[in-house]
């Protein structure tokens, strides 16, 4: 009896169910697959399925008549479907500024080539064509450097910019800048490394003028590089190292003010932490603002400034205070705060722009102040420079009201070598040395307005799109390092 017989299958015990499957008998017919209907198909059996609907003859006739127009309109419908995609809607809603800026940038690039050709033809036809000069600008992350680059570009110069490592390369996105470089951060251990990097850029790009902004690095290192750059034919708009130390040193600022007969603020020189604690014991500083500023030659290289806490128990200072590295405590007078950007040429103040620091609106307000201009002229005339100075210097002044006669006196509380934010008030005439303060009087300098230009919109987008919403505030006129103070 074959194994496929029914009798054989019934005789098998239950234990045989778990035994290995026996081989298939050749007498048994092959297996066939049967379709099993699910519950959803059982509701609508296949034999009762609804037949498909056939279009009416009128609809077929309409489709035949409109076939040719529909073929022409098919690409338009495809483009509309792509534009109506949800991803494009998000981009159009979230980044409108980027689209506008990109359109302006593409438009400018399209007309830049014809304009360049017309400019070349005009230069060739002119009787005395001027050779395009190349300018190098530092501080490529600052707004004043961007304004300086645009002004030189509008004046017909080729602009090269650089910034130290770790800073945001704002000028890299500007159409006014031909090339952008990154250099190592200068340090006192190897100051010539910074000089070698600048010298390499100057030789590679054939730089004629170098204008340091000194917003992210002290001007002292630019002054050290000045003799090396002038040897290879690059004129540097920065004083020599000795004069930079004198201008960036708060003690030298006070000395020059005394020689010139100008008012000076209250100050105390400290050479140890014990001197600071003794000063706290003899002074009641509640309700008053005091700064501790690095002084001397080393202080000019570090260029640090901290706000002192009101209580000595909150004083936590992690910087060295010694006779070799003295510090100066300066009391800030109460009054109107001013900031200048002064242009020096051969030790003469040829231009001065003054702005009032508005604490409520956190901005700068340009103003025409004859008293401040007179103070700057008197201070510069009393400087005893080793060589004639050419460059930019910024003064921080306070108009302190004298309670005795009611007159206001101008007191200097700080000075920095380099281009400062009030430079934004200057126009582009004569390579950015023509003042146009009259157009901006009593108006707050807005960061957005300073960054945006219709022919150079990318720095505006790059600056604000790369920052988080909490950081999209205009920078302070002169940012100071956060003091390392913390309560116990």
Tab-separated table of C-alpha atoms in Angstrom:
chain	number	residue	atom	x	y	z
A	1	UNK	CA	0.000	0.000	0.000
A	2	UNK	CA	1.504	3.278	-0.980
A	3	UNK	CA	2.210	5.934	1.621
A	4	UNK	CA	-0.180	8.294	-0.093
A	5	UNK	CA	-3.174	6.056	0.556
A	6	UNK	CA	-5.833	7.400	2.957
A	7	UNK	CA	-5.661	4.330	5.164
A	8	UNK	CA	-1.972	4.846	5.768
A	9	UNK	CA	-2.501	8.467	6.702
A	10	UNK	CA	-5.187	7.676	9.296
A	11	UNK	CA	-3.049	5.003	10.977
A	12	UNK	CA	-0.273	7.491	11.824
A	13	UNK	CA	-0.111	8.455	15.478
A	14	UNK	CA	-0.027	11.946	16.902
A	15	UNK	CA	3.641	11.652	17.737
A	16	UNK	CA	4.392	11.301	14.084
A	17	UNK	CA	3.248	14.851	13.549
A	18	UNK	CA	6.511	16.142	15.038
A	19	UNK	CA	8.685	13.698	13.129
A	20	UNK	CA	10.542	14.812	9.978
A	21	UNK	CA	8.360	15.299	6.940
A	22	UNK	CA	8.446	12.142	4.778
A	23	UNK	CA	9.429	12.355	1.200
A	24	UNK	CA	6.707	13.122	-1.262
A	25	UNK	CA	5.237	10.020	-2.911
A	26	UNK	CA	5.475	9.935	-6.691
A	27	UNK	CA	1.831	8.736	-6.901
A	28	UNK	CA	0.599	11.973	-5.271
A	29	UNK	CA	-0.376	14.781	-7.664
A	30	UNK	CA	1.582	18.065	-7.463
A	31	UNK	CA	0.521	20.800	-5.006
A	32	UNK	CA	-1.721	23.582	-6.326
A	33	UNK	CA	-2.064	27.075	-4.837
A	34	UNK	CA	-5.566	28.236	-4.047
A	35	UNK	CA	-6.576	31.844	-3.597
A	36	UNK	CA	-8.098	32.759	-0.277
A	37	UNK	CA	-10.322	35.854	-0.061
A	38	UNK	CA	-9.994	38.203	2.885
A	39	UNK	CA	-12.928	39.698	4.707
A	40	UNK	CA	-12.834	42.822	2.560
A	41	UNK	CA	-13.104	40.804	-0.654
A	42	UNK	CA	-15.903	38.685	0.766
A	43	UNK	CA	-18.037	41.811	1.091
A	44	UNK	CA	-17.711	42.526	-2.628
A	45	UNK	CA	-17.254	39.204	-4.472
A	46	UNK	CA	-15.349	39.323	-7.727
A	47	UNK	CA	-18.324	38.151	-9.721
A	48	UNK	CA	-20.295	41.168	-8.391
A	49	UNK	CA	-17.570	43.811	-8.979
A	50	UNK	CA	-18.696	47.134	-10.489
A	51	UNK	CA	-17.548	47.481	-14.103
A	52	UNK	CA	-15.459	50.565	-14.968
A	53	UNK	CA	-17.232	53.641	-16.239
A	54	UNK	CA	-16.675	54.613	-19.853
A	55	UNK	CA	-16.452	58.310	-20.721
A	56	UNK	CA	-19.252	59.796	-22.702
A	57	UNK	CA	-18.797	60.578	-26.415
A	58	UNK	CA	-19.062	64.336	-25.688
A	59	UNK	CA	-16.132	64.202	-23.254
A	60	UNK	CA	-14.054	62.290	-25.833
A	61	UNK	CA	-14.857	64.954	-28.437
A	62	UNK	CA	-13.787	67.767	-26.058
A	63	UNK	CA	-10.502	66.016	-25.268
A	64	UNK	CA	-9.785	65.610	-28.965
A	65	UNK	CA	-10.387	69.323	-29.613
A	66	UNK	CA	-8.191	70.452	-26.680
A	67	UNK	CA	-5.358	67.970	-27.260
A	68	UNK	CA	-3.055	70.396	-29.057
A	69	UNK	CA	-3.466	73.300	-26.532
A	70	UNK	CA	-2.934	70.872	-23.677
A	71	UNK	CA	0.370	69.713	-25.204
A	72	UNK	CA	1.610	73.307	-25.355
A	73	UNK	CA	0.502	74.040	-21.783
A	74	UNK	CA	1.951	70.842	-20.291
A	75	UNK	CA	5.420	72.370	-19.539
A	76	UNK	CA	3.725	75.315	-17.811
A	77	UNK	CA	1.657	72.967	-15.666
A	78	UNK	CA	4.809	71.011	-14.772
A	79	UNK	CA	6.586	74.196	-13.671
A	80	UNK	CA	3.573	75.253	-11.599
A	81	UNK	CA	3.529	71.845	-9.894
A	82	UNK	CA	7.207	72.186	-9.023
A	83	UNK	CA	6.748	75.695	-7.643
A	84	UNK	CA	3.669	74.639	-5.652
A	85	UNK	CA	5.639	71.905	-3.887
A	86	UNK	CA	5.495	72.268	-0.055
A	87	UNK	CA	9.303	72.461	0.200
A	88	UNK	CA	9.386	75.510	-2.068
A	89	UNK	CA	6.609	77.130	-0.061
A	90	UNK	CA	8.705	76.782	3.107
A	91	UNK	CA	11.738	78.309	1.441
A	92	UNK	CA	9.717	81.203	0.048
A	93	UNK	CA	8.187	81.917	3.443
A	94	UNK	CA	11.210	81.389	5.696
A	95	UNK	CA	14.001	82.934	3.650
A	96	UNK	CA	12.600	85.884	1.672
A	97	UNK	CA	15.681	87.982	2.336
A	98	UNK	CA	17.951	85.351	0.843
A	99	UNK	CA	15.897	85.227	-2.357
A	100	UNK	CA	15.949	88.998	-2.754
A	101	UNK	CA	19.662	89.160	-2.053
A	102	UNK	CA	20.395	86.329	-4.481
A	103	UNK	CA	18.385	88.080	-7.198
A	104	UNK	CA	20.245	91.327	-6.618
A	105	UNK	CA	23.573	89.514	-6.583
A	106	UNK	CA	22.831	87.708	-9.881
A	107	UNK	CA	21.646	90.970	-11.436
A	108	UNK	CA	24.812	92.738	-10.314
A	109	UNK	CA	27.013	89.943	-11.668
A	110	UNK	CA	25.199	90.130	-15.009
A	111	UNK	CA	25.810	93.855	-15.408
A	112	UNK	CA	29.249	93.856	-13.777
A	113	UNK	CA	30.968	92.426	-16.855
A	114	UNK	CA	29.554	95.035	-19.302
A	115	UNK	CA	30.331	97.805	-16.831
A	116	UNK	CA	33.858	96.482	-16.465
A	117	UNK	CA	34.326	96.481	-20.219
A	118	UNK	CA	33.038	100.050	-20.465
A	119	UNK	CA	35.391	101.058	-17.672
A	120	UNK	CA	38.344	99.469	-19.451
A	121	UNK	CA	37.428	101.237	-22.698
A	122	UNK	CA	37.097	104.547	-20.867
A	123	UNK	CA	40.477	104.054	-19.192
A	124	UNK	CA	42.070	103.215	-22.524
A	125	UNK	CA	40.617	106.318	-24.195
A	126	UNK	CA	41.573	108.642	-21.361
A	127	UNK	CA	44.763	110.619	-21.759
A	128	UNK	CA	46.178	109.793	-18.295
A	129	UNK	CA	44.876	106.441	-17.139
A	130	UNK	CA	45.371	105.663	-13.434
A	131	UNK	CA	46.741	102.304	-12.449
A	132	UNK	CA	44.456	100.378	-10.108
A	133	UNK	CA	45.947	100.179	-6.625
A	134	UNK	CA	45.587	97.202	-4.326
A	135	UNK	CA	44.586	97.789	-0.699
A	136	UNK	CA	44.855	95.298	2.169
A	137	UNK	CA	42.363	95.561	5.063
A	138	UNK	CA	42.421	93.638	8.328
A	139	UNK	CA	39.565	92.907	10.726
A	140	UNK	CA	37.479	91.049	8.147
A	141	UNK	CA	34.768	90.264	10.699
A	142	UNK	CA	33.881	93.872	11.607
A	143	UNK	CA	31.326	96.219	10.111
A	144	UNK	CA	33.743	99.143	9.842
A	145	UNK	CA	36.104	96.978	7.768
A	146	UNK	CA	33.221	96.159	5.417
A	147	UNK	CA	32.387	99.856	5.064
A	148	UNK	CA	36.056	100.635	4.455
A	149	UNK	CA	36.309	97.949	1.755
A	150	UNK	CA	33.199	99.226	-0.027
A	151	UNK	CA	34.513	102.776	-0.010
A	152	UNK	CA	37.859	101.787	-1.479
A	153	UNK	CA	36.135	99.587	-4.057
A	154	UNK	CA	33.902	102.507	-5.082
A	155	UNK	CA	37.020	104.654	-5.433
A	156	UNK	CA	38.436	102.167	-7.971
A	157	UNK	CA	40.865	100.214	-5.799
A	158	UNK	CA	41.291	96.448	-5.631
A	159	UNK	CA	40.542	95.300	-2.080
A	160	UNK	CA	42.132	92.297	-0.341
A	161	UNK	CA	40.942	91.437	3.192
A	162	UNK	CA	41.951	88.995	5.915
A	163	UNK	CA	40.947	87.955	9.404
A	164	UNK	CA	42.509	85.847	12.129
A	165	UNK	CA	41.495	82.241	12.643
A	166	UNK	CA	38.279	81.614	14.547
A	167	UNK	CA	36.492	84.846	13.562
A	168	UNK	CA	33.460	85.103	11.293
A	169	UNK	CA	34.683	85.965	7.734
A	170	UNK	CA	32.181	88.739	6.991
A	171	UNK	CA	34.190	90.343	4.172
A	172	UNK	CA	34.508	86.982	2.427
A	173	UNK	CA	30.937	87.438	1.137
A	174	UNK	CA	31.401	90.999	-0.086
A	175	UNK	CA	31.512	91.817	-3.796
A	176	UNK	CA	33.884	94.666	-2.964
A	177	UNK	CA	36.597	92.229	-1.834
A	178	UNK	CA	38.586	90.422	-4.521
A	179	UNK	CA	40.255	87.866	-2.214
A	180	UNK	CA	39.950	86.907	1.437
A	181	UNK	CA	42.674	85.296	3.584
A	182	UNK	CA	42.889	83.772	7.047
A	183	UNK	CA	46.015	84.305	9.146
A	184	UNK	CA	47.106	82.803	12.491
A	185	UNK	CA	46.262	84.659	15.672
A	186	UNK	CA	49.197	86.866	16.795
A	187	UNK	CA	50.790	86.099	20.154
A	188	UNK	CA	53.626	87.470	22.223
A	189	UNK	CA	55.490	84.142	22.091
A	190	UNK	CA	56.020	84.334	18.307
A	191	UNK	CA	55.023	87.804	17.067
A	192	UNK	CA	56.871	87.322	13.776
A	193	UNK	CA	54.465	84.547	12.677
A	194	UNK	CA	51.782	87.177	12.153
A	195	UNK	CA	54.285	89.383	10.328
A	196	UNK	CA	55.333	86.555	8.013
A	197	UNK	CA	51.688	85.864	7.107
A	198	UNK	CA	51.086	89.525	6.225
A	199	UNK	CA	54.324	89.716	4.257
A	200	UNK	CA	53.325	86.673	2.220
A	201	UNK	CA	49.954	88.249	1.341
A	202	UNK	CA	51.571	91.568	0.414
A	203	UNK	CA	54.098	89.908	-1.889
A	204	UNK	CA	51.537	87.615	-3.497
A	205	UNK	CA	48.935	90.315	-4.207
A	206	UNK	CA	51.315	93.274	-4.786
A	207	UNK	CA	49.700	95.336	-2.018
A	208	UNK	CA	50.323	99.091	-2.121
A	209	UNK	CA	48.445	100.212	1.030
A	210	UNK	CA	47.725	98.352	4.255
A	211	UNK	CA	44.999	99.728	6.555
A	212	UNK	CA	44.636	97.774	9.820
A	213	UNK	CA	41.220	97.952	11.455
A	214	UNK	CA	42.509	96.370	14.703
A	215	UNK	CA	39.062	95.242	15.835
A	216	UNK	CA	40.022	91.636	16.646
A	217	UNK	CA	43.775	92.107	17.239
A	218	UNK	CA	45.761	94.869	18.971
A	219	UNK	CA	47.418	97.401	16.700
A	220	UNK	CA	50.731	96.612	18.378
A	221	UNK	CA	51.285	93.547	16.160
A	222	UNK	CA	50.445	95.558	13.030
A	223	UNK	CA	52.983	98.158	14.144
A	224	UNK	CA	55.618	95.417	14.486
A	225	UNK	CA	54.882	94.296	10.928
A	226	UNK	CA	55.043	97.845	9.527
A	227	UNK	CA	58.865	98.017	8.992
A	228	UNK	CA	58.883	94.610	7.284
A	229	UNK	CA	56.055	95.609	4.936
A	230	UNK	CA	57.432	99.031	4.069
A	231	UNK	CA	60.709	97.455	2.956
A	232	UNK	CA	58.866	95.627	0.162
A	233	UNK	CA	56.961	98.761	-0.909
A	234	UNK	CA	53.718	98.585	1.115
A	235	UNK	CA	52.647	101.754	2.921
A	236	UNK	CA	51.036	101.027	6.307
A	237	UNK	CA	48.485	103.385	7.876
A	238	UNK	CA	49.479	102.661	11.457
A	239	UNK	CA	51.999	104.377	13.766
A	240	UNK	CA	55.185	102.660	14.825
A	241	UNK	CA	55.236	100.273	17.777
A	242	UNK	CA	56.521	102.840	20.261
A	243	UNK	CA	53.762	105.308	19.389
A	244	UNK	CA	51.074	102.596	19.402
A	245	UNK	CA	52.096	101.571	22.929
A	246	UNK	CA	51.887	105.200	24.021
A	247	UNK	CA	48.404	105.644	22.532
A	248	UNK	CA	46.981	102.340	23.814
A	249	UNK	CA	48.437	102.799	27.314
A	250	UNK	CA	45.931	104.505	29.665
A	251	UNK	CA	48.758	105.952	31.791
A	252	UNK	CA	50.267	107.621	28.725
A	253	UNK	CA	46.831	108.981	27.801
A	254	UNK	CA	46.534	110.590	31.228
A	255	UNK	CA	50.089	111.982	30.972
A	256	UNK	CA	49.425	113.645	27.601
A	257	UNK	CA	46.173	115.119	28.915
A	258	UNK	CA	48.067	116.632	31.839
A	259	UNK	CA	50.679	118.134	29.520
A	260	UNK	CA	47.948	119.590	27.292
A	261	UNK	CA	46.026	120.960	30.279
A	262	UNK	CA	43.013	118.731	29.609
A	263	UNK	CA	40.837	117.258	32.391
A	264	UNK	CA	41.690	113.718	33.524
A	265	UNK	CA	39.510	111.125	35.299
A	266	UNK	CA	40.124	109.765	38.770
A	267	UNK	CA	42.544	106.839	38.563
A	268	UNK	CA	44.583	104.529	40.788
A	269	UNK	CA	47.560	102.387	39.757
A	270	UNK	CA	47.605	98.891	41.306
A	271	UNK	CA	50.508	96.439	41.151
A	272	UNK	CA	49.054	93.508	43.150
A	273	UNK	CA	45.772	92.041	44.291
A	274	UNK	CA	46.440	93.415	47.773
A	275	UNK	CA	46.444	96.907	46.287
A	276	UNK	CA	43.025	96.226	44.767
A	277	UNK	CA	41.619	94.977	48.066
A	278	UNK	CA	43.089	97.963	49.907
A	279	UNK	CA	41.480	100.224	47.327
A	280	UNK	CA	38.116	98.564	48.026
A	281	UNK	CA	38.519	99.248	51.734
A	282	UNK	CA	39.121	102.958	51.227
A	283	UNK	CA	36.458	103.560	48.582
A	284	UNK	CA	32.682	103.401	48.551
A	285	UNK	CA	31.916	102.488	44.940
A	286	UNK	CA	28.212	101.805	45.289
A	287	UNK	CA	26.341	103.536	42.495
A	288	UNK	CA	29.552	104.368	40.614
A	289	UNK	CA	31.212	102.677	37.653
A	290	UNK	CA	34.883	101.690	37.761
A	291	UNK	CA	37.069	99.951	35.194
A	292	UNK	CA	40.330	98.125	35.632
A	293	UNK	CA	42.466	98.487	32.501
A	294	UNK	CA	45.775	96.886	31.554
A	295	UNK	CA	48.604	99.429	31.508
A	296	UNK	CA	52.188	99.654	30.351
A	297	UNK	CA	53.772	98.089	27.279
A	298	UNK	CA	52.409	94.617	28.041
A	299	UNK	CA	48.990	96.047	28.706
A	300	UNK	CA	48.954	97.681	25.272
A	301	UNK	CA	49.615	94.273	23.724
A	302	UNK	CA	46.860	92.586	25.749
A	303	UNK	CA	44.396	95.517	25.534
A	304	UNK	CA	42.002	94.292	28.235
A	305	UNK	CA	39.338	96.185	30.134
A	306	UNK	CA	37.041	94.835	32.859
A	307	UNK	CA	34.238	96.225	34.983
A	308	UNK	CA	34.840	96.076	38.720
A	309	UNK	CA	32.082	94.661	40.960
A	310	UNK	CA	30.703	96.763	43.770
A	311	UNK	CA	31.614	94.259	46.477
A	312	UNK	CA	35.159	93.004	47.113
A	313	UNK	CA	33.832	89.517	47.869
A	314	UNK	CA	32.737	89.261	44.240
A	315	UNK	CA	36.189	90.204	42.954
A	316	UNK	CA	37.676	87.200	41.128
A	317	UNK	CA	40.573	88.227	38.918
A	318	UNK	CA	42.512	85.549	37.056
A	319	UNK	CA	44.992	87.911	35.397
A	320	UNK	CA	48.465	88.696	36.627
A	321	UNK	CA	48.781	91.938	38.593
A	322	UNK	CA	52.395	92.805	39.331
A	323	UNK	CA	54.971	95.559	38.968
A	324	UNK	CA	55.816	94.213	35.497
A	325	UNK	CA	52.120	94.064	34.570
A	326	UNK	CA	50.432	96.988	36.318
A	327	UNK	CA	46.754	97.826	36.011
A	328	UNK	CA	44.862	101.106	36.330
A	329	UNK	CA	41.504	101.579	38.019
A	330	UNK	CA	39.562	104.403	36.328
A	331	UNK	CA	36.321	105.954	37.511
A	332	UNK	CA	33.936	106.696	34.671
A	333	UNK	CA	32.392	110.147	35.112
A	334	UNK	CA	28.651	110.547	34.761
A	335	UNK	CA	27.636	112.384	31.665
A	336	UNK	CA	27.206	112.173	27.915
A	337	UNK	CA	29.404	109.429	26.422
A	338	UNK	CA	31.145	110.133	23.145
A	339	UNK	CA	33.242	108.125	20.722
A	340	UNK	CA	35.418	109.451	17.918
A	341	UNK	CA	37.195	108.158	14.833
A	342	UNK	CA	40.125	110.452	14.107
A	343	UNK	CA	42.250	110.287	10.967
A	344	UNK	CA	45.904	111.242	11.487
A	345	UNK	CA	48.209	112.258	8.653
A	346	UNK	CA	51.775	113.228	9.454
A	347	UNK	CA	50.810	113.681	13.143
A	348	UNK	CA	47.942	116.043	12.241
A	349	UNK	CA	44.230	115.387	12.780
A	350	UNK	CA	42.886	115.855	9.251
A	351	UNK	CA	39.413	114.506	9.981
A	352	UNK	CA	37.358	113.680	13.043
A	353	UNK	CA	33.920	112.066	13.346
A	354	UNK	CA	32.093	112.113	16.696
A	355	UNK	CA	29.179	109.926	17.785
A	356	UNK	CA	27.169	109.873	20.963
A	357	UNK	CA	26.711	106.498	22.633
A	358	UNK	CA	22.983	105.963	23.191
A	359	UNK	CA	22.541	103.400	25.963
A	360	UNK	CA	18.750	103.193	25.647
A	361	UNK	CA	18.715	102.358	21.944
A	362	UNK	CA	22.142	100.673	22.079
A	363	UNK	CA	23.570	102.508	19.119
A	364	UNK	CA	25.644	105.433	17.902
A	365	UNK	CA	24.201	108.847	17.032
A	366	UNK	CA	26.454	111.036	14.843
A	367	UNK	CA	26.729	114.634	15.885
A	368	UNK	CA	28.738	117.722	15.056
A	369	UNK	CA	30.598	118.735	18.210
A	370	UNK	CA	33.066	121.611	17.970
A	371	UNK	CA	34.232	121.147	21.570
A	372	UNK	CA	35.199	117.550	20.828
A	373	UNK	CA	37.015	118.560	17.637
A	374	UNK	CA	38.954	121.184	19.591
A	375	UNK	CA	39.832	118.611	22.272
A	376	UNK	CA	41.147	116.179	19.632
A	377	UNK	CA	43.232	118.870	17.946
A	378	UNK	CA	44.759	119.942	21.262
A	379	UNK	CA	45.519	116.370	22.324
A	380	UNK	CA	47.165	115.435	19.004
A	381	UNK	CA	49.281	118.597	19.014
A	382	UNK	CA	50.786	117.585	22.372
A	383	UNK	CA	51.784	114.075	21.268
A	384	UNK	CA	55.533	113.548	21.172
A	385	UNK	CA	55.759	110.871	18.505
A	386	UNK	CA	59.025	109.214	17.548
A	387	UNK	CA	58.079	109.635	13.874
A	388	UNK	CA	55.166	111.361	12.117
A	389	UNK	CA	52.034	109.280	12.727
A	390	UNK	CA	49.585	108.270	9.989
A	391	UNK	CA	46.523	106.168	10.680
A	392	UNK	CA	43.311	106.107	12.700
A	393	UNK	CA	42.741	106.492	16.420
A	394	UNK	CA	39.553	106.313	18.481
A	395	UNK	CA	38.889	108.217	21.718
A	396	UNK	CA	36.305	107.399	24.371
A	397	UNK	CA	35.192	110.656	25.979
A	398	UNK	CA	32.676	111.729	28.598
A	399	UNK	CA	31.149	115.190	28.916
A	400	UNK	CA	31.256	115.616	32.676
A	401	UNK	CA	29.183	118.502	34.016
A	402	UNK	CA	30.993	120.598	36.587
A	403	UNK	CA	28.630	121.198	39.556
A	404	UNK	CA	30.424	124.433	40.505
A	405	UNK	CA	29.926	126.498	37.347
A	406	UNK	CA	27.546	124.232	35.420
A	407	UNK	CA	29.928	123.915	32.454
A	408	UNK	CA	30.684	120.579	30.843
A	409	UNK	CA	34.243	119.381	30.568
A	410	UNK	CA	35.445	116.626	28.264
A	411	UNK	CA	37.256	113.810	30.037
A	412	UNK	CA	39.107	111.040	28.165
A	413	UNK	CA	38.684	107.549	29.611
A	414	UNK	CA	40.296	105.524	26.817
A	415	UNK	CA	41.998	105.524	23.421
A	416	UNK	CA	42.507	102.823	20.805
A	417	UNK	CA	44.579	102.773	17.618
A	418	UNK	CA	42.520	101.578	14.651
A	419	UNK	CA	39.334	102.253	12.717
A	420	UNK	CA	36.259	102.375	14.968
A	421	UNK	CA	32.514	102.279	14.326
A	422	UNK	CA	32.041	106.072	13.921
A	423	UNK	CA	33.879	105.602	10.627
A	424	UNK	CA	30.519	104.488	9.209
A	425	UNK	CA	29.535	108.157	9.085
A	426	UNK	CA	32.191	108.899	6.486
A	427	UNK	CA	31.504	108.822	2.786
A	428	UNK	CA	33.366	107.186	-0.066
A	429	UNK	CA	34.843	110.325	-1.595
A	430	UNK	CA	38.624	110.212	-1.677
A	431	UNK	CA	38.911	106.614	-0.475
A	432	UNK	CA	36.546	107.064	2.453
A	433	UNK	CA	38.122	110.197	3.922
A	434	UNK	CA	35.363	112.647	3.015
A	435	UNK	CA	33.050	113.246	5.974
A	436	UNK	CA	29.305	113.174	5.431
A	437	UNK	CA	28.161	113.531	9.014
A	438	UNK	CA	25.617	116.180	8.108
A	439	UNK	CA	23.393	113.617	6.403
A	440	UNK	CA	23.319	111.391	9.499
A	441	UNK	CA	22.966	113.874	12.347
A	442	UNK	CA	20.629	112.787	15.168
A	443	UNK	CA	19.986	109.409	13.520
A	444	UNK	CA	20.884	106.124	15.180
A	445	UNK	CA	23.384	104.094	13.206
A	446	UNK	CA	21.528	100.862	12.494
A	447	UNK	CA	23.525	97.676	11.940
A	448	UNK	CA	21.207	96.506	9.170
A	449	UNK	CA	21.540	99.777	7.279
A	450	UNK	CA	25.316	99.697	7.666
A	451	UNK	CA	25.556	96.133	6.371
A	452	UNK	CA	23.138	96.324	3.457
A	453	UNK	CA	24.015	97.677	0.016
A	454	UNK	CA	21.950	97.045	-3.115
A	455	UNK	CA	25.062	96.058	-5.107
A	456	UNK	CA	26.580	94.045	-2.245
A	457	UNK	CA	23.749	92.247	-0.388
A	458	UNK	CA	25.455	88.976	0.611
A	459	UNK	CA	27.253	90.294	3.746
A	460	UNK	CA	23.865	91.375	5.100
A	461	UNK	CA	22.411	87.888	4.598
A	462	UNK	CA	25.509	86.051	5.787
A	463	UNK	CA	25.751	88.102	8.984
A	464	UNK	CA	22.143	87.695	10.085
A	465	UNK	CA	21.452	84.172	8.758
A	466	UNK	CA	24.540	82.749	10.454
A	467	UNK	CA	23.580	84.083	13.892
A	468	UNK	CA	20.968	82.653	16.212
A	469	UNK	CA	17.868	84.766	16.959
A	470	UNK	CA	19.246	85.661	20.402
A	471	UNK	CA	22.513	86.914	18.891
A	472	UNK	CA	20.948	89.089	16.187
A	473	UNK	CA	21.408	92.252	18.178
A	474	UNK	CA	23.578	95.139	16.987
A	475	UNK	CA	27.076	94.892	18.473
A	476	UNK	CA	28.095	97.362	21.146
A	477	UNK	CA	30.213	100.273	19.942
A	478	UNK	CA	33.323	98.993	21.725
A	479	UNK	CA	32.846	95.527	23.178
A	480	UNK	CA	34.778	94.798	26.343
A	481	UNK	CA	35.794	91.409	27.593
A	482	UNK	CA	33.459	89.939	30.181
A	483	UNK	CA	34.998	90.275	33.637
A	484	UNK	CA	35.704	86.970	35.378
A	485	UNK	CA	33.681	87.892	38.444
A	486	UNK	CA	31.302	85.497	40.117
A	487	UNK	CA	29.778	85.513	43.592
A	488	UNK	CA	30.724	82.840	46.071
